[in-house]
Amino acid sequence: MATDKEGEDAGAAVHYDVADSPTLTFAALNAKIDALPQFPETPTILPINPKWGFIAAATGALVGLLSVKLLPSNAIYTFILASIGILVEIVGVVVAILSDLPKKWPTFARQRREFAEQLDFDLPHHMELVTWLRTFPVDQRKTLGEFVTYRHARMKEKLPLFTGSIEKLGALPVLIALYLQFKDMHWPPHPSWIEIVLIFALVYGYYSSVRLISERLRLQLYETLLSKALT
């Protein structure tokens, strides 16, 4: 019977890094891409990830809406909870905005220069990925390349079914929809349960569309890298 030490050594031998796999896989390629060094970001007014601001804003909105709908409208604690929720929502939005604003006022010349510097930074790492892919047999590269091209084409066809064609119509329809939604709004707001459900459904739909777009961009990167590795 093997000892506990021998079992731990055997388990450690099984868990190797997918990036060092002798067979080319999408998991190995994804691990290589995630391990790439990131270009230093421009310092912002608040050194905080904007996602925390959005999380705080969503949490505050949820607390405010549920306190107004579930608690007695004439109770003082209802007013306090709703006010706290609104305050947290406002602070979250401000934090998210300030976390995206650079310390120096952005100009077209500075943005073009920083973008060129980022391209110079990313190019050697991009070529290293292509060189790494070329260490695998041609048939493996070809198989993955053909499959990812197929999946990318399918993704481009399926994505408009969920996100629509806003990117083709422009911002005007969005502005019109927002105007129609908020033109009759009064303070304090008293949304119905249907409106609350629709609001959070829209938030979930926005999150899902961003996730799908992120997956599509990663598929596009796989396709580009594998295509270059085959030439």
PDB file of C-alpha atoms in Angstrom:
ATOM      1  CA  MET A   1       0.000   0.000   0.000  1.00  0.00           C
ATOM      2  CA  ALA A   2       1.368   3.408  -0.970  1.00  0.00           C
ATOM      3  CA  THR A   3       2.067   5.880   1.796  1.00  0.00           C
ATOM      4  CA  ASP A   4       0.443   9.308   1.992  1.00  0.00           C
ATOM      5  CA  LYS A   5       3.700  10.862   0.828  1.00  0.00           C
ATOM      6  CA  GLU A   6       3.807   8.650  -2.242  1.00  0.00           C
ATOM      7  CA  GLY A   7       0.166   9.510  -2.998  1.00  0.00           C
ATOM      8  CA  GLU A   8       0.918  13.242  -2.785  1.00  0.00           C
ATOM      9  CA  ASP A   9       3.912  12.837  -5.123  1.00  0.00           C
ATOM     10  CA  ALA A  10       1.800  10.903  -7.604  1.00  0.00           C
ATOM     11  CA  GLY A  11      -0.935  13.553  -7.480  1.00  0.00           C
ATOM     12  CA  ALA A  12       1.602  16.323  -7.976  1.00  0.00           C
ATOM     13  CA  ALA A  13       2.960  14.556 -11.038  1.00  0.00           C
ATOM     14  CA  VAL A  14      -0.482  14.497 -12.637  1.00  0.00           C
ATOM     15  CA  HIS A  15      -1.222  18.217 -12.260  1.00  0.00           C
ATOM     16  CA  TYR A  16       1.114  19.767 -14.823  1.00  0.00           C
ATOM     17  CA  ASP A  17       0.754  23.162 -16.415  1.00  0.00           C
ATOM     18  CA  VAL A  18      -1.603  23.070 -19.403  1.00  0.00           C
ATOM     19  CA  ALA A  19       0.660  25.562 -21.173  1.00  0.00           C
ATOM     20  CA  ASP A  20       3.401  22.878 -21.222  1.00  0.00           C
ATOM     21  CA  SER A  21       1.108  20.180 -22.595  1.00  0.00           C
ATOM     22  CA  PRO A  22       2.745  18.074 -25.383  1.00  0.00           C
ATOM     23  CA  THR A  23      -0.566  18.281 -27.290  1.00  0.00           C
ATOM     24  CA  LEU A  24      -1.815  21.616 -28.551  1.00  0.00           C
ATOM     25  CA  THR A  25      -5.130  22.478 -26.914  1.00  0.00           C
ATOM     26  CA  PHE A  26      -7.228  25.591 -26.602  1.00  0.00           C
ATOM     27  CA  ALA A  27      -6.746  25.429 -22.830  1.00  0.00           C
ATOM     28  CA  ALA A  28      -2.970  25.558 -23.296  1.00  0.00           C
ATOM     29  CA  LEU A  29      -3.244  28.445 -25.766  1.00  0.00           C
ATOM     30  CA  ASN A  30      -5.601  30.324 -23.453  1.00  0.00           C
ATOM     31  CA  ALA A  31      -3.191  29.846 -20.534  1.00  0.00           C
ATOM     32  CA  LYS A  32      -0.348  31.273 -22.640  1.00  0.00           C
ATOM     33  CA  ILE A  33      -2.451  34.310 -23.591  1.00  0.00           C
ATOM     34  CA  ASP A  34      -3.537  34.952 -19.992  1.00  0.00           C
ATOM     35  CA  ALA A  35       0.109  34.762 -18.873  1.00  0.00           C
ATOM     36  CA  LEU A  36       1.192  37.558 -21.233  1.00  0.00           C
ATOM     37  CA  PRO A  37       2.463  40.682 -19.465  1.00  0.00           C
ATOM     38  CA  GLN A  38       0.079  43.616 -19.500  1.00  0.00           C
ATOM     39  CA  PHE A  39       0.964  47.047 -20.815  1.00  0.00           C
ATOM     40  CA  PRO A  40       1.235  49.523 -17.907  1.00  0.00           C
ATOM     41  CA  GLU A  41      -2.066  51.351 -17.663  1.00  0.00           C
ATOM     42  CA  THR A  42      -2.323  55.119 -17.513  1.00  0.00           C
ATOM     43  CA  PRO A  43      -2.624  56.268 -13.869  1.00  0.00           C
ATOM     44  CA  THR A  44      -6.212  57.198 -13.031  1.00  0.00           C
ATOM     45  CA  ILE A  45      -7.662  59.582 -10.482  1.00  0.00           C
ATOM     46  CA  LEU A  46      -8.704  56.638  -8.284  1.00  0.00           C
ATOM     47  CA  PRO A  47      -6.455  53.542  -8.365  1.00  0.00           C
ATOM     48  CA  ILE A  48      -9.455  51.242  -7.994  1.00  0.00           C
ATOM     49  CA  ASN A  49     -10.893  48.767 -10.454  1.00  0.00           C
ATOM     50  CA  PRO A  50     -14.053  50.343 -11.945  1.00  0.00           C
ATOM     51  CA  LYS A  51     -15.951  47.073 -11.487  1.00  0.00           C
ATOM     52  CA  TRP A  52     -16.119  47.676  -7.732  1.00  0.00           C
ATOM     53  CA  GLY A  53     -17.867  50.976  -8.380  1.00  0.00           C
ATOM     54  CA  PHE A  54     -20.428  49.281 -10.613  1.00  0.00           C
ATOM     55  CA  ILE A  55     -20.942  46.526  -8.017  1.00  0.00           C
ATOM     56  CA  ALA A  56     -21.519  49.137  -5.315  1.00  0.00           C
ATOM     57  CA  ALA A  57     -23.937  51.030  -7.576  1.00  0.00           C
ATOM     58  CA  ALA A  58     -25.910  47.872  -8.366  1.00  0.00           C
ATOM     59  CA  THR A  59     -26.007  46.894  -4.675  1.00  0.00           C
ATOM     60  CA  GLY A  60     -27.205  50.350  -3.641  1.00  0.00           C
ATOM     61  CA  ALA A  61     -29.887  50.347  -6.323  1.00  0.00           C
ATOM     62  CA  LEU A  62     -31.094  46.918  -5.210  1.00  0.00           C
ATOM     63  CA  VAL A  63     -31.248  47.956  -1.546  1.00  0.00           C
ATOM     64  CA  GLY A  64     -33.086  51.163  -2.399  1.00  0.00           C
ATOM     65  CA  LEU A  65     -35.656  49.493  -4.657  1.00  0.00           C
ATOM     66  CA  LEU A  66     -36.395  46.575  -2.334  1.00  0.00           C
ATOM     67  CA  SER A  67     -36.672  48.783   0.752  1.00  0.00           C
ATOM     68  CA  VAL A  68     -39.241  51.002  -0.994  1.00  0.00           C
ATOM     69  CA  LYS A  69     -41.240  48.031  -2.279  1.00  0.00           C
ATOM     70  CA  LEU A  70     -41.095  45.692   0.733  1.00  0.00           C
ATOM     71  CA  LEU A  71     -41.110  48.000   3.762  1.00  0.00           C
ATOM     72  CA  PRO A  72     -43.898  50.320   4.969  1.00  0.00           C
ATOM     73  CA  SER A  73     -43.790  53.573   3.033  1.00  0.00           C
ATOM     74  CA  ASN A  74     -44.464  55.756   6.092  1.00  0.00           C
ATOM     75  CA  ALA A  75     -41.772  54.192   8.324  1.00  0.00           C
ATOM     76  CA  ILE A  76     -38.637  56.149   9.138  1.00  0.00           C
ATOM     77  CA  TYR A  77     -36.377  53.112   8.672  1.00  0.00           C
ATOM     78  CA  THR A  78     -37.713  52.697   5.141  1.00  0.00           C
ATOM     79  CA  PHE A  79     -36.615  56.226   4.329  1.00  0.00           C
ATOM     80  CA  ILE A  80     -33.214  55.613   5.953  1.00  0.00           C
ATOM     81  CA  LEU A  81     -32.576  52.368   4.051  1.00  0.00           C
ATOM     82  CA  ALA A  82     -33.720  53.876   0.759  1.00  0.00           C
ATOM     83  CA  SER A  83     -31.502  56.916   1.315  1.00  0.00           C
ATOM     84  CA  ILE A  84     -28.506  54.711   2.137  1.00  0.00           C
ATOM     85  CA  GLY A  85     -29.125  52.661  -0.996  1.00  0.00           C
ATOM     86  CA  ILE A  86     -29.303  55.781  -3.170  1.00  0.00           C
ATOM     87  CA  LEU A  87     -26.178  57.198  -1.531  1.00  0.00           C
ATOM     88  CA  VAL A  88     -24.238  53.953  -2.122  1.00  0.00           C
ATOM     89  CA  GLU A  89     -25.440  53.909  -5.726  1.00  0.00           C
ATOM     90  CA  ILE A  90     -24.265  57.488  -6.336  1.00  0.00           C
ATOM     91  CA  VAL A  91     -20.903  56.843  -4.666  1.00  0.00           C
ATOM     92  CA  GLY A  92     -20.457  53.681  -6.756  1.00  0.00           C
ATOM     93  CA  VAL A  93     -21.128  55.547  -9.995  1.00  0.00           C
ATOM     94  CA  VAL A  94     -18.692  58.320  -9.005  1.00  0.00           C
ATOM     95  CA  VAL A  95     -16.001  55.764  -8.090  1.00  0.00           C
ATOM     96  CA  ALA A  96     -16.471  53.939 -11.406  1.00  0.00           C
ATOM     97  CA  ILE A  97     -16.194  57.196 -13.374  1.00  0.00           C
ATOM     98  CA  LEU A  98     -13.139  58.460 -11.498  1.00  0.00           C
ATOM     99  CA  SER A  99     -11.439  55.058 -11.827  1.00  0.00           C
ATOM    100  CA  ASP A 100     -11.618  55.436 -15.611  1.00  0.00           C
ATOM    101  CA  LEU A 101     -10.487  59.056 -15.803  1.00  0.00           C
ATOM    102  CA  PRO A 102      -6.718  59.553 -16.263  1.00  0.00           C
ATOM    103  CA  LYS A 103      -4.845  61.943 -14.007  1.00  0.00           C
ATOM    104  CA  LYS A 104      -3.661  63.914 -17.033  1.00  0.00           C
ATOM    105  CA  TRP A 105      -6.202  65.402 -19.368  1.00  0.00           C
ATOM    106  CA  PRO A 106      -6.333  63.113 -22.427  1.00  0.00           C
ATOM    107  CA  THR A 107      -5.436  64.599 -25.780  1.00  0.00           C
ATOM    108  CA  PHE A 108      -5.527  63.055 -29.225  1.00  0.00           C
ATOM    109  CA  ALA A 109      -1.750  63.291 -29.516  1.00  0.00           C
ATOM    110  CA  ARG A 110      -1.148  61.618 -26.131  1.00  0.00           C
ATOM    111  CA  GLN A 111      -3.640  58.852 -26.839  1.00  0.00           C
ATOM    112  CA  ARG A 112      -2.077  58.128 -30.230  1.00  0.00           C
ATOM    113  CA  ARG A 113       1.384  58.042 -28.657  1.00  0.00           C
ATOM    114  CA  GLU A 114       0.305  55.714 -25.839  1.00  0.00           C
ATOM    115  CA  PHE A 115      -1.465  53.446 -28.304  1.00  0.00           C
ATOM    116  CA  ALA A 116       1.685  53.229 -30.443  1.00  0.00           C
ATOM    117  CA  GLU A 117       3.727  52.421 -27.335  1.00  0.00           C
ATOM    118  CA  GLN A 118       1.254  49.668 -26.443  1.00  0.00           C
ATOM    119  CA  LEU A 119       1.561  48.180 -29.930  1.00  0.00           C
ATOM    120  CA  ASP A 120       5.366  48.163 -29.592  1.00  0.00           C
ATOM    121  CA  PHE A 121       5.004  46.474 -26.208  1.00  0.00           C
ATOM    122  CA  ASP A 122       2.573  43.801 -27.434  1.00  0.00           C
ATOM    123  CA  LEU A 123       4.276  42.908 -30.721  1.00  0.00           C
ATOM    124  CA  PRO A 124       7.200  40.808 -29.335  1.00  0.00           C
ATOM    125  CA  HIS A 125       4.839  38.845 -27.077  1.00  0.00           C
ATOM    126  CA  HIS A 126       2.502  38.264 -30.011  1.00  0.00           C
ATOM    127  CA  MET A 127       5.361  36.866 -32.086  1.00  0.00           C
ATOM    128  CA  GLU A 128       6.461  34.663 -29.176  1.00  0.00           C
ATOM    129  CA  LEU A 129       2.996  33.101 -29.144  1.00  0.00           C
ATOM    130  CA  VAL A 130       3.205  32.397 -32.878  1.00  0.00           C
ATOM    131  CA  THR A 131       6.655  30.861 -32.431  1.00  0.00           C
ATOM    132  CA  TRP A 132       5.366  28.687 -29.585  1.00  0.00           C
ATOM    133  CA  LEU A 133       2.455  27.471 -31.715  1.00  0.00           C
ATOM    134  CA  ARG A 134       4.873  26.491 -34.496  1.00  0.00           C
ATOM    135  CA  THR A 135       6.575  24.021 -32.154  1.00  0.00           C
ATOM    136  CA  PHE A 136       3.513  21.756 -32.437  1.00  0.00           C
ATOM    137  CA  PRO A 137       2.826  19.447 -35.387  1.00  0.00           C
ATOM    138  CA  VAL A 138       1.168  21.015 -38.413  1.00  0.00           C
ATOM    139  CA  ASP A 139      -1.847  18.695 -38.244  1.00  0.00           C
ATOM    140  CA  GLN A 140      -2.651  19.839 -34.686  1.00  0.00           C
ATOM    141  CA  ARG A 141      -2.390  23.490 -35.656  1.00  0.00           C
ATOM    142  CA  LYS A 142      -4.544  22.906 -38.724  1.00  0.00           C
ATOM    143  CA  THR A 143      -7.213  21.022 -36.774  1.00  0.00           C
ATOM    144  CA  LEU A 144      -7.521  23.750 -34.146  1.00  0.00           C
ATOM    145  CA  GLY A 145      -7.392  26.484 -36.781  1.00  0.00           C
ATOM    146  CA  GLU A 146     -10.225  25.002 -38.843  1.00  0.00           C
ATOM    147  CA  PHE A 147     -12.369  24.404 -35.774  1.00  0.00           C
ATOM    148  CA  VAL A 148     -11.898  27.886 -34.320  1.00  0.00           C
ATOM    149  CA  THR A 149     -12.706  29.446 -37.706  1.00  0.00           C
ATOM    150  CA  TYR A 150     -15.977  27.505 -37.733  1.00  0.00           C
ATOM    151  CA  ARG A 151     -16.833  28.511 -34.144  1.00  0.00           C
ATOM    152  CA  HIS A 152     -15.958  32.146 -34.808  1.00  0.00           C
ATOM    153  CA  ALA A 153     -18.279  32.224 -37.826  1.00  0.00           C
ATOM    154  CA  ARG A 154     -21.070  30.660 -35.740  1.00  0.00           C
ATOM    155  CA  MET A 155     -20.491  33.196 -32.973  1.00  0.00           C
ATOM    156  CA  LYS A 156     -20.767  36.112 -35.411  1.00  0.00           C
ATOM    157  CA  GLU A 157     -24.106  34.743 -36.616  1.00  0.00           C
ATOM    158  CA  LYS A 158     -25.519  34.070 -33.140  1.00  0.00           C
ATOM    159  CA  LEU A 159     -24.386  37.269 -31.408  1.00  0.00           C
ATOM    160  CA  PRO A 160     -26.819  39.631 -33.248  1.00  0.00           C
ATOM    161  CA  LEU A 161     -29.720  37.432 -32.088  1.00  0.00           C
ATOM    162  CA  PHE A 162     -28.893  38.516 -28.531  1.00  0.00           C
ATOM    163  CA  THR A 163     -27.292  41.946 -28.831  1.00  0.00           C
ATOM    164  CA  GLY A 164     -29.191  43.180 -31.899  1.00  0.00           C
ATOM    165  CA  SER A 165     -27.657  45.668 -34.299  1.00  0.00           C
ATOM    166  CA  ILE A 166     -27.025  48.645 -32.020  1.00  0.00           C
ATOM    167  CA  GLU A 167     -23.422  48.853 -33.275  1.00  0.00           C
ATOM    168  CA  LYS A 168     -24.806  49.409 -36.806  1.00  0.00           C
ATOM    169  CA  LEU A 169     -27.645  51.788 -35.893  1.00  0.00           C
ATOM    170  CA  GLY A 170     -25.516  54.004 -33.666  1.00  0.00           C
ATOM    171  CA  ALA A 171     -26.321  55.738 -30.366  1.00  0.00           C
ATOM    172  CA  LEU A 172     -29.471  57.603 -31.468  1.00  0.00           C
ATOM    173  CA  PRO A 173     -31.940  54.699 -30.889  1.00  0.00           C
ATOM    174  CA  VAL A 174     -30.457  54.159 -27.426  1.00  0.00           C
ATOM    175  CA  LEU A 175     -30.888  57.841 -26.540  1.00  0.00           C
ATOM    176  CA  ILE A 176     -34.485  57.801 -27.797  1.00  0.00           C
ATOM    177  CA  ALA A 177     -35.245  54.684 -25.740  1.00  0.00           C
ATOM    178  CA  LEU A 178     -33.740  56.266 -22.613  1.00  0.00           C
ATOM    179  CA  TYR A 179     -35.757  59.449 -23.155  1.00  0.00           C
ATOM    180  CA  LEU A 180     -39.019  57.528 -23.537  1.00  0.00           C
ATOM    181  CA  GLN A 181     -38.227  55.540 -20.409  1.00  0.00           C
ATOM    182  CA  PHE A 182     -37.380  58.463 -18.114  1.00  0.00           C
ATOM    183  CA  LYS A 183     -39.448  61.366 -19.499  1.00  0.00           C
ATOM    184  CA  ASP A 184     -42.336  60.740 -17.055  1.00  0.00           C
ATOM    185  CA  MET A 185     -40.141  59.812 -14.111  1.00  0.00           C
ATOM    186  CA  HIS A 186     -40.844  61.626 -10.823  1.00  0.00           C
ATOM    187  CA  TRP A 187     -39.169  61.790  -7.435  1.00  0.00           C
ATOM    188  CA  PRO A 188     -39.244  59.792  -5.298  1.00  0.00           C
ATOM    189  CA  PRO A 189     -39.496  56.967  -7.834  1.00  0.00           C
ATOM    190  CA  HIS A 190     -42.027  54.201  -7.275  1.00  0.00           C
ATOM    191  CA  PRO A 191     -41.286  51.530  -9.863  1.00  0.00           C
ATOM    192  CA  SER A 192     -43.631  48.575 -10.150  1.00  0.00           C
ATOM    193  CA  TRP A 193     -42.464  44.988  -9.697  1.00  0.00           C
ATOM    194  CA  ILE A 194     -42.566  44.543 -13.461  1.00  0.00           C
ATOM    195  CA  GLU A 195     -40.297  47.556 -13.936  1.00  0.00           C
ATOM    196  CA  ILE A 196     -37.897  46.274 -11.275  1.00  0.00           C
ATOM    197  CA  VAL A 197     -37.694  42.871 -12.935  1.00  0.00           C
ATOM    198  CA  LEU A 198     -37.156  44.507 -16.337  1.00  0.00           C
ATOM    199  CA  ILE A 199     -34.391  46.735 -14.946  1.00  0.00           C
ATOM    200  CA  PHE A 200     -32.425  43.793 -13.574  1.00  0.00           C
ATOM    201  CA  ALA A 201     -33.163  41.796 -16.726  1.00  0.00           C
ATOM    202  CA  LEU A 202     -31.586  44.628 -18.728  1.00  0.00           C
ATOM    203  CA  VAL A 203     -28.564  44.634 -16.416  1.00  0.00           C
ATOM    204  CA  TYR A 204     -28.187  40.874 -16.812  1.00  0.00           C
ATOM    205  CA  GLY A 205     -28.616  41.186 -20.572  1.00  0.00           C
ATOM    206  CA  TYR A 206     -25.895  43.833 -20.701  1.00  0.00           C
ATOM    207  CA  TYR A 207     -23.549  41.619 -18.673  1.00  0.00           C
ATOM    208  CA  SER A 208     -24.294  38.631 -20.896  1.00  0.00           C
ATOM    209  CA  SER A 209     -23.701  40.615 -24.081  1.00  0.00           C
ATOM    210  CA  VAL A 210     -20.352  41.878 -22.759  1.00  0.00           C
ATOM    211  CA  ARG A 211     -19.367  38.308 -21.883  1.00  0.00           C
ATOM    212  CA  LEU A 212     -20.333  37.062 -25.359  1.00  0.00           C
ATOM    213  CA  ILE A 213     -18.369  39.855 -27.018  1.00  0.00           C
ATOM    214  CA  SER A 214     -15.357  38.986 -24.848  1.00  0.00           C
ATOM    215  CA  GLU A 215     -15.612  35.349 -25.954  1.00  0.00           C
ATOM    216  CA  ARG A 216     -15.873  36.412 -29.587  1.00  0.00           C
ATOM    217  CA  LEU A 217     -12.754  38.573 -29.306  1.00  0.00           C
ATOM    218  CA  ARG A 218     -10.860  35.665 -27.759  1.00  0.00           C
ATOM    219  CA  LEU A 219     -12.015  33.378 -30.604  1.00  0.00           C
ATOM    220  CA  GLN A 220     -10.822  35.981 -33.083  1.00  0.00           C
ATOM    221  CA  LEU A 221      -7.416  36.057 -31.384  1.00  0.00           C
ATOM    222  CA  TYR A 222      -7.183  32.240 -31.493  1.00  0.00           C
ATOM    223  CA  GLU A 223      -8.015  32.332 -35.201  1.00  0.00           C
ATOM    224  CA  THR A 224      -5.407  34.997 -35.961  1.00  0.00           C
ATOM    225  CA  LEU A 225      -2.625  33.278 -34.026  1.00  0.00           C
ATOM    226  CA  LEU A 226      -3.313  29.829 -35.511  1.00  0.00           C
ATOM    227  CA  SER A 227      -3.527  31.295 -39.017  1.00  0.00           C
ATOM    228  CA  LYS A 228      -0.137  32.957 -38.617  1.00  0.00           C
ATOM    229  CA  ALA A 229       1.349  29.775 -37.134  1.00  0.00           C
ATOM    230  CA  LEU A 230       0.330  27.879 -40.291  1.00  0.00           C
ATOM    231  CA  THR A 231       2.022  30.289 -42.722  1.00  0.00           C
TER     232      THR A 231
END
